[in-house]
Coordinates of N, CA and C in Angstrom, one line a residue:
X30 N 69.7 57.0 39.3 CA 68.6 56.7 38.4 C 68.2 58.0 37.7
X31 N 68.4 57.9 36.2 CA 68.0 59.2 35.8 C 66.2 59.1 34.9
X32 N 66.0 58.1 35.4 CA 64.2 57.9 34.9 C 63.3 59.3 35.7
X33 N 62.3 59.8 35.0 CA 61.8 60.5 35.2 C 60.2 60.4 35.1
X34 N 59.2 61.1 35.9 CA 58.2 60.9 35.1 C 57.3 62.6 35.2
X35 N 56.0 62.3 34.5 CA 55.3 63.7 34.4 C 53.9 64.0 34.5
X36 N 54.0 64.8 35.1 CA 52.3 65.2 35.6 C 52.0 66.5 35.1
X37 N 50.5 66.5 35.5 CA 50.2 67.9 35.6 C 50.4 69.0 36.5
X38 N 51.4 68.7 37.5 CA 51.8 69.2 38.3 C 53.4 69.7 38.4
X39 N 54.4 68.4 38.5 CA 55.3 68.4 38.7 C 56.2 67.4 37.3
X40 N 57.3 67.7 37.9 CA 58.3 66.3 37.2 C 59.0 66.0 39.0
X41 N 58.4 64.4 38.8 CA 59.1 64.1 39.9 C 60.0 62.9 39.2
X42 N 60.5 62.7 40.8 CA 61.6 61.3 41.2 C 61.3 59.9 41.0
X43 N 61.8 58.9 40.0 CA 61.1 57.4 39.7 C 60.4 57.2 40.6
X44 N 60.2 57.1 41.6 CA 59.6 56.4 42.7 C 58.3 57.0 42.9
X45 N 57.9 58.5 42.5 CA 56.8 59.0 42.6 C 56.0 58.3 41.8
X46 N 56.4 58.1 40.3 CA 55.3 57.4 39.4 C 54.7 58.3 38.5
X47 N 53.9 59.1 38.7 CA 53.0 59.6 37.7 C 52.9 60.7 37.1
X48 N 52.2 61.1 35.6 CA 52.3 62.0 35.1 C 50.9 61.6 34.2
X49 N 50.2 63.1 34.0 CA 48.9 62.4 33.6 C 48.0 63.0 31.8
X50 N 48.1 62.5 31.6 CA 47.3 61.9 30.2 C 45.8 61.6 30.0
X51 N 44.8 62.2 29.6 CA 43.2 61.8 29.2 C 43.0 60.6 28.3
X52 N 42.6 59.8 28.7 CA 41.9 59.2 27.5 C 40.7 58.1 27.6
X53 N 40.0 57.2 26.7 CA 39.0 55.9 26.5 C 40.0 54.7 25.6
X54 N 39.4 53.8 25.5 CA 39.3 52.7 24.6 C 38.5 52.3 24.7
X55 N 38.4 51.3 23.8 CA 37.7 49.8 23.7 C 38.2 49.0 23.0
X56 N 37.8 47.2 23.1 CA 38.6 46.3 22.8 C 38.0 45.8 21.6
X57 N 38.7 46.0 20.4 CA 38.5 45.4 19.1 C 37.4 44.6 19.0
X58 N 37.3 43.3 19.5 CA 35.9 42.7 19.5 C 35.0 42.8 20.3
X59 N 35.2 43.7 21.1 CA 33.8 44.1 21.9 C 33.4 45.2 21.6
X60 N 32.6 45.5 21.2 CA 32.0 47.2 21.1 C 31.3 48.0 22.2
X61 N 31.5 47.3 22.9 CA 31.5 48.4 24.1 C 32.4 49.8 24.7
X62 N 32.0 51.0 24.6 CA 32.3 52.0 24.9 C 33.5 52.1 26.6
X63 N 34.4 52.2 27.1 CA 34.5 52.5 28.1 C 34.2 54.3 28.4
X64 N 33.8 54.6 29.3 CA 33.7 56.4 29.5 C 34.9 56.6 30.0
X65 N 34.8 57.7 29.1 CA 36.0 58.7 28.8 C 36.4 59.4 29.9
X66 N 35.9 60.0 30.9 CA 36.1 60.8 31.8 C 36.9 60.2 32.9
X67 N 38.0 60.8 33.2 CA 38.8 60.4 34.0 C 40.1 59.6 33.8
X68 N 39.7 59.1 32.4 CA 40.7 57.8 32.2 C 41.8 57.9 31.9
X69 N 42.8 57.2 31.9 CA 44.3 57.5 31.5 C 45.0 57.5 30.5
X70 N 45.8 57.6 29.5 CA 46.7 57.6 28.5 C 47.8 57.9 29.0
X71 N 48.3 57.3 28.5 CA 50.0 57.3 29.4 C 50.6 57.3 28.0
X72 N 51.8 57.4 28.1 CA 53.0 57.6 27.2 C 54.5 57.1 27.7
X73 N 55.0 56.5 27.3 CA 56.2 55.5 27.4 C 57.3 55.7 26.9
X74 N 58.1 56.4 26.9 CA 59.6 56.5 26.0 C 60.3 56.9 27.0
X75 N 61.6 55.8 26.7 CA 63.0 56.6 27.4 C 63.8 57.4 27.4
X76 N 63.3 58.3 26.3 CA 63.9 59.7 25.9 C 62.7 60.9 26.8
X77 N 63.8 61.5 27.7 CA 62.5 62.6 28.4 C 62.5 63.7 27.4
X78 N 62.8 64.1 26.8 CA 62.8 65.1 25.6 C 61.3 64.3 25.2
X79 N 60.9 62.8 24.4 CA 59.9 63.1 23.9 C 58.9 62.8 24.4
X80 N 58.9 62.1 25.6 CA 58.1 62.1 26.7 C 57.7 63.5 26.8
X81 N 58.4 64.2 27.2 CA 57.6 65.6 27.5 C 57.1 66.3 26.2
X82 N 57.5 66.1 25.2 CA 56.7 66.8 23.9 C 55.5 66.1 23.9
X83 N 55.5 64.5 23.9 CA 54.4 64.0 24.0 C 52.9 64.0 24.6
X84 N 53.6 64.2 26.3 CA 52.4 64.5 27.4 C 52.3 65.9 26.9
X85 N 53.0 67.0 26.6 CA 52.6 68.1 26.8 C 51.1 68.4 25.7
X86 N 51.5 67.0 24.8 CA 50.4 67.4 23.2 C 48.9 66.9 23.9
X87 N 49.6 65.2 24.7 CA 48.1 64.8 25.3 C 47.6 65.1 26.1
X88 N 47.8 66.0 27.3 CA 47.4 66.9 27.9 C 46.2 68.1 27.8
X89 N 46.1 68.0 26.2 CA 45.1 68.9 26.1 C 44.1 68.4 25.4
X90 N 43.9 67.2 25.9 CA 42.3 66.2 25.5 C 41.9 66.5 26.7
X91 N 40.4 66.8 26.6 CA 39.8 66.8 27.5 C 39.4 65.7 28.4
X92 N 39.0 65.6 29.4 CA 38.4 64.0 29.8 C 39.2 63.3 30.2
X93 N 40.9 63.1 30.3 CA 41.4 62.2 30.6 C 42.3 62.8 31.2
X94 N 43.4 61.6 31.6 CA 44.0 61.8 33.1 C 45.6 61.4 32.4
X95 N 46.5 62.2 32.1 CA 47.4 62.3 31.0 C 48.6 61.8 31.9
X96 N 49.9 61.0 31.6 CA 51.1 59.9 32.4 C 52.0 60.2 31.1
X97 N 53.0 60.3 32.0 CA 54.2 60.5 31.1 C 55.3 59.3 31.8
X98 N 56.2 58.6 31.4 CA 57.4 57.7 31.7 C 58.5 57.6 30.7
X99 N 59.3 57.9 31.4 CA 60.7 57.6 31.3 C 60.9 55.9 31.0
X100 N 60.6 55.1 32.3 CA 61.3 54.3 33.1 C 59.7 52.8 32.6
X101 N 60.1 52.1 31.6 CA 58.5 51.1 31.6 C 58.1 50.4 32.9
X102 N 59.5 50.5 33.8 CA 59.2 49.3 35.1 C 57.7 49.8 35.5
X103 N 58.2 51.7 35.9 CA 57.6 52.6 36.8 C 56.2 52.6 35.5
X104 N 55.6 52.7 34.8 CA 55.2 52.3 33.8 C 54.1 50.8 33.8
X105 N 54.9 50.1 34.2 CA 54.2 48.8 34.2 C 53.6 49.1 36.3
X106 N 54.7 49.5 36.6 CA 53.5 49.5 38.2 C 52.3 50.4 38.5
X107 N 52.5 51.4 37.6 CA 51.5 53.0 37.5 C 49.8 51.7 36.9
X108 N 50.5 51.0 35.6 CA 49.3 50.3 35.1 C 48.5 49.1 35.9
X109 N 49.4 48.5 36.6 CA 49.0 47.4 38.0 C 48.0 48.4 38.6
X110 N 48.6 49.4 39.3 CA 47.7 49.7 40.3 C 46.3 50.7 40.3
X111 N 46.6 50.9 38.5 CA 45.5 51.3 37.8 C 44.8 51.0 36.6
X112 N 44.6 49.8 36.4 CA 44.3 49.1 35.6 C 43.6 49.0 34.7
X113 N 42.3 49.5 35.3 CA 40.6 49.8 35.3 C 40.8 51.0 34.2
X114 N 41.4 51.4 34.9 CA 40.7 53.3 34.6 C 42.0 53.8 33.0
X115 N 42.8 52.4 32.8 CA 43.6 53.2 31.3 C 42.8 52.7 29.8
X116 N 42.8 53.9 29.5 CA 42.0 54.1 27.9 C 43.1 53.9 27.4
X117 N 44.8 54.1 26.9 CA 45.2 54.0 26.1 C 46.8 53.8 26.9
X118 N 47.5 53.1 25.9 CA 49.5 53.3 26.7 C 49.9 53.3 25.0
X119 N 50.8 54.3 24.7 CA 51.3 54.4 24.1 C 53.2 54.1 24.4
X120 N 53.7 53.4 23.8 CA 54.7 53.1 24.2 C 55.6 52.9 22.8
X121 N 57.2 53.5 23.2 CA 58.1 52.8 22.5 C 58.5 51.8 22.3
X122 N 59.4 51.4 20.9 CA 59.6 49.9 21.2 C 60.4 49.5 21.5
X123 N 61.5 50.1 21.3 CA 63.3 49.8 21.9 C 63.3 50.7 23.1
X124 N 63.6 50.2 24.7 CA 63.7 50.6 26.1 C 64.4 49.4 26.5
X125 N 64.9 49.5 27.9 CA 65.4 49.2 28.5 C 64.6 48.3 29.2
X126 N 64.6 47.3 29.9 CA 64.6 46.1 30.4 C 63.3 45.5 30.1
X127 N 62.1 46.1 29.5 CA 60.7 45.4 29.1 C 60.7 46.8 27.5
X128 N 60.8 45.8 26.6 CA 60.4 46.4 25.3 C 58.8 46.9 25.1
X129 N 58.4 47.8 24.4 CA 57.5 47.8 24.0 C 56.0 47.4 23.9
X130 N 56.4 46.0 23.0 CA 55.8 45.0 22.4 C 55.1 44.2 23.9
X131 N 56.5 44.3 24.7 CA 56.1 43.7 26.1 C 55.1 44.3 27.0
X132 N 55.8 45.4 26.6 CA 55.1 46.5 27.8 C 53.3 46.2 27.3
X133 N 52.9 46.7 26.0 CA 51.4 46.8 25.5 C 50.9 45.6 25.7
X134 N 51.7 44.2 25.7 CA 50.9 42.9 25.5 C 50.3 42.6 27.1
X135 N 51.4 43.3 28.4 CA 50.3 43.5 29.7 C 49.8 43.9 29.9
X136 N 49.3 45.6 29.2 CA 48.4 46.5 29.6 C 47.2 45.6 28.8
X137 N 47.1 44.9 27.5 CA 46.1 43.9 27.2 C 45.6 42.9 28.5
X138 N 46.9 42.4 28.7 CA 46.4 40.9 29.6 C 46.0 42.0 31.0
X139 N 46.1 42.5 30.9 CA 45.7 43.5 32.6 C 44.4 44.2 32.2
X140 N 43.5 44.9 30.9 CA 42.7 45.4 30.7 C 42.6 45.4 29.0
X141 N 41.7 44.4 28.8 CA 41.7 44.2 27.3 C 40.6 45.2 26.5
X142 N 40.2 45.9 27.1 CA 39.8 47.4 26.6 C 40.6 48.5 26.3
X143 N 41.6 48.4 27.1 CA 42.5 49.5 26.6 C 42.8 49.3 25.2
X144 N 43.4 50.9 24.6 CA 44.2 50.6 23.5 C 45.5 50.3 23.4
X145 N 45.9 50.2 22.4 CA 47.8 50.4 22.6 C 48.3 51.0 21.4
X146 N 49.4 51.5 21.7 CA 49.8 52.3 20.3 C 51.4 52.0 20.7
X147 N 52.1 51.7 19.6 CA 53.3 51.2 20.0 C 54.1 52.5 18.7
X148 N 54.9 52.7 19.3 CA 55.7 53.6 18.3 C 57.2 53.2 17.9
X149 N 57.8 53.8 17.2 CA 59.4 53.4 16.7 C 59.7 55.0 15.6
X150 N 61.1 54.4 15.7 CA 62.0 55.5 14.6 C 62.5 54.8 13.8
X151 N 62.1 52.9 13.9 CA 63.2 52.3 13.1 C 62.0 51.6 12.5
X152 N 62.4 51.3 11.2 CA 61.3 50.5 10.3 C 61.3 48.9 11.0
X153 N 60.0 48.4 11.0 CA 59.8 47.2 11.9 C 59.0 46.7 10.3
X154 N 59.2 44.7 10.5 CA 59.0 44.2 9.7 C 57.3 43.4 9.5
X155 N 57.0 44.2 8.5 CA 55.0 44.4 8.1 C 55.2 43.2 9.1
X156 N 55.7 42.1 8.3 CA 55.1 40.7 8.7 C 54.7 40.4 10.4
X157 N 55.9 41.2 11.4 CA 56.2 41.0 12.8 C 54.6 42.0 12.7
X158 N 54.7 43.1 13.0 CA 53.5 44.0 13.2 C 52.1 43.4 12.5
X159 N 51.8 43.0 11.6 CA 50.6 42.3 11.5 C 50.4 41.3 12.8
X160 N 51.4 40.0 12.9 CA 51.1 39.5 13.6 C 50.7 40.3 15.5
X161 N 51.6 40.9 15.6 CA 51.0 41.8 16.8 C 49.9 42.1 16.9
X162 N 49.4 42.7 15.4 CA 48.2 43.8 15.5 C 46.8 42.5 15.2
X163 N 47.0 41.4 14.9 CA 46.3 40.3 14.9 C 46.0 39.5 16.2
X164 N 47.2 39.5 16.8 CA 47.0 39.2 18.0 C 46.4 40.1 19.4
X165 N 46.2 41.2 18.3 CA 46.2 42.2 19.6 C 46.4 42.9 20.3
X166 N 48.0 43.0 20.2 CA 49.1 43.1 21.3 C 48.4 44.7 21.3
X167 N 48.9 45.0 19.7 CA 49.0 46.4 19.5 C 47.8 46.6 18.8
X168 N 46.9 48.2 19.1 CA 45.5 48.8 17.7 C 46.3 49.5 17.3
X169 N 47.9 50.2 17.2 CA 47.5 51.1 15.9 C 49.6 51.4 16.1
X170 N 50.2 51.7 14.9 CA 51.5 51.8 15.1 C 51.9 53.3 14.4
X171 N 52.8 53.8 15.6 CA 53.0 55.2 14.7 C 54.6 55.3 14.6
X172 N 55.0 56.1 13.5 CA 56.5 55.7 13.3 C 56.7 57.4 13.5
X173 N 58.1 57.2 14.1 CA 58.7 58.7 14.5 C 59.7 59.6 13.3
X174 N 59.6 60.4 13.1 CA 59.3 61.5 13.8 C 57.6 61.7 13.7
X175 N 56.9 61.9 14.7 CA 55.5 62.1 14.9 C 55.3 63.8 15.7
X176 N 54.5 64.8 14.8 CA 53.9 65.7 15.7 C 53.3 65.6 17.1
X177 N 52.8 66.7 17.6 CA 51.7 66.6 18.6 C 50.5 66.8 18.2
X178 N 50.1 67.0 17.2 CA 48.7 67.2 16.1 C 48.3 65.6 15.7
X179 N 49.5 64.9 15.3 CA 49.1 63.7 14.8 C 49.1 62.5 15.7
X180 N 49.8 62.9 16.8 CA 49.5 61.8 18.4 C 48.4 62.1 18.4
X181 N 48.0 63.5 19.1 CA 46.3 63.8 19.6 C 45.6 63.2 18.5
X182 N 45.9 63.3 17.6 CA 44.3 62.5 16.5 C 44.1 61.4 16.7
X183 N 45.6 60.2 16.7 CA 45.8 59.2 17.0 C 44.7 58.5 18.1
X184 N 45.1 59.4 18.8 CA 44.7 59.0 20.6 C 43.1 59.4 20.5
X185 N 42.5 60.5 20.0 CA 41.4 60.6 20.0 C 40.9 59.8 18.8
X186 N 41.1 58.7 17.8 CA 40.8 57.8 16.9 C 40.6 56.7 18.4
X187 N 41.4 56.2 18.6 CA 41.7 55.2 19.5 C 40.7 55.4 20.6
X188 N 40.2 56.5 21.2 CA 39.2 57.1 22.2 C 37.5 56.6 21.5
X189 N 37.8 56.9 20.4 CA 36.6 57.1 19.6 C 36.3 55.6 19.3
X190 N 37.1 54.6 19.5 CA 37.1 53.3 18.3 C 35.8 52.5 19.4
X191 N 34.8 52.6 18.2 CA 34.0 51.1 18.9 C 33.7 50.0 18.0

């Protein structure tokens, strides 16, 4: 298994799980604030190349608790057993055995305060993304190639949203 994940510590082995990311949300029609401190943002792509550009950008938000993945399985169990406490998952949309779309529509049904940010390299069709972003699934879509200047704003928009 060549899945990886990232912390502020280490890069460990799939089975470890974590790598950590700061962040808040809140849920479109609720205006309630969640606090920011401690919370998570995680990051989703099966490329470790941008996985690690990525954690390395959201890493330096203050307040939050920064997750990097390889692997959405390890991904989808990191957000099970932490549920409560994610402000944001940003995820790709073409992976391997849970897409994207999939992945952000359980971090909703699991915590409908969180944000989601779904990303791509490949042009996706207005009409599909409205409906997502109508339903929910997804608050905000960023197309690749994306800095680490314009994630962190992203993520800190998304932090900020009441």
């Amino acid at each position: 298994n060549t899945h990886q994940t990232i912390s502020d510590r280490t890069i460990s082995k799939p089975n470890k799980l974590h790598e950590s990311i700061r962040k808040q949300g809140t849920d479109q029609n609720k205006c309630s604030k969640m606090s920011i401190k401690n919370k998570i943002v995680s990051i989703v792509d099966d490329e470790l190349s941008t996985t690690n550009l990525f954690y390395t950008a959201l890493r330096t938000i203050r307040g939050i608790n920064a997750f990097g993945f390889t692997d959405p399985v390890q991904a989808l169990e990191h957000l099970k057993m932490n549920k409560h406490d994610y402000a944001v998952m940003i995820s790709y949309l073409r992976m391997p055995v849970i897409n994207g779309v999939q992945l952000l529509q359980t971090v909703k049904d699991l915590n409908p305060l969180a944000r989601t940010i779904l990303l791509t390299a490949y042009n996706i069709d207005d009409s599909l993304l409205q409906e997502y972003t109508k339903k929910e699934i997804i608050n905000c879509f960023l197309q690749k190639p994306i800095g680490g200047d314009q994630l962190r704003s992203e993520v800190g928009n998304q932090i900020s949203f009441a």
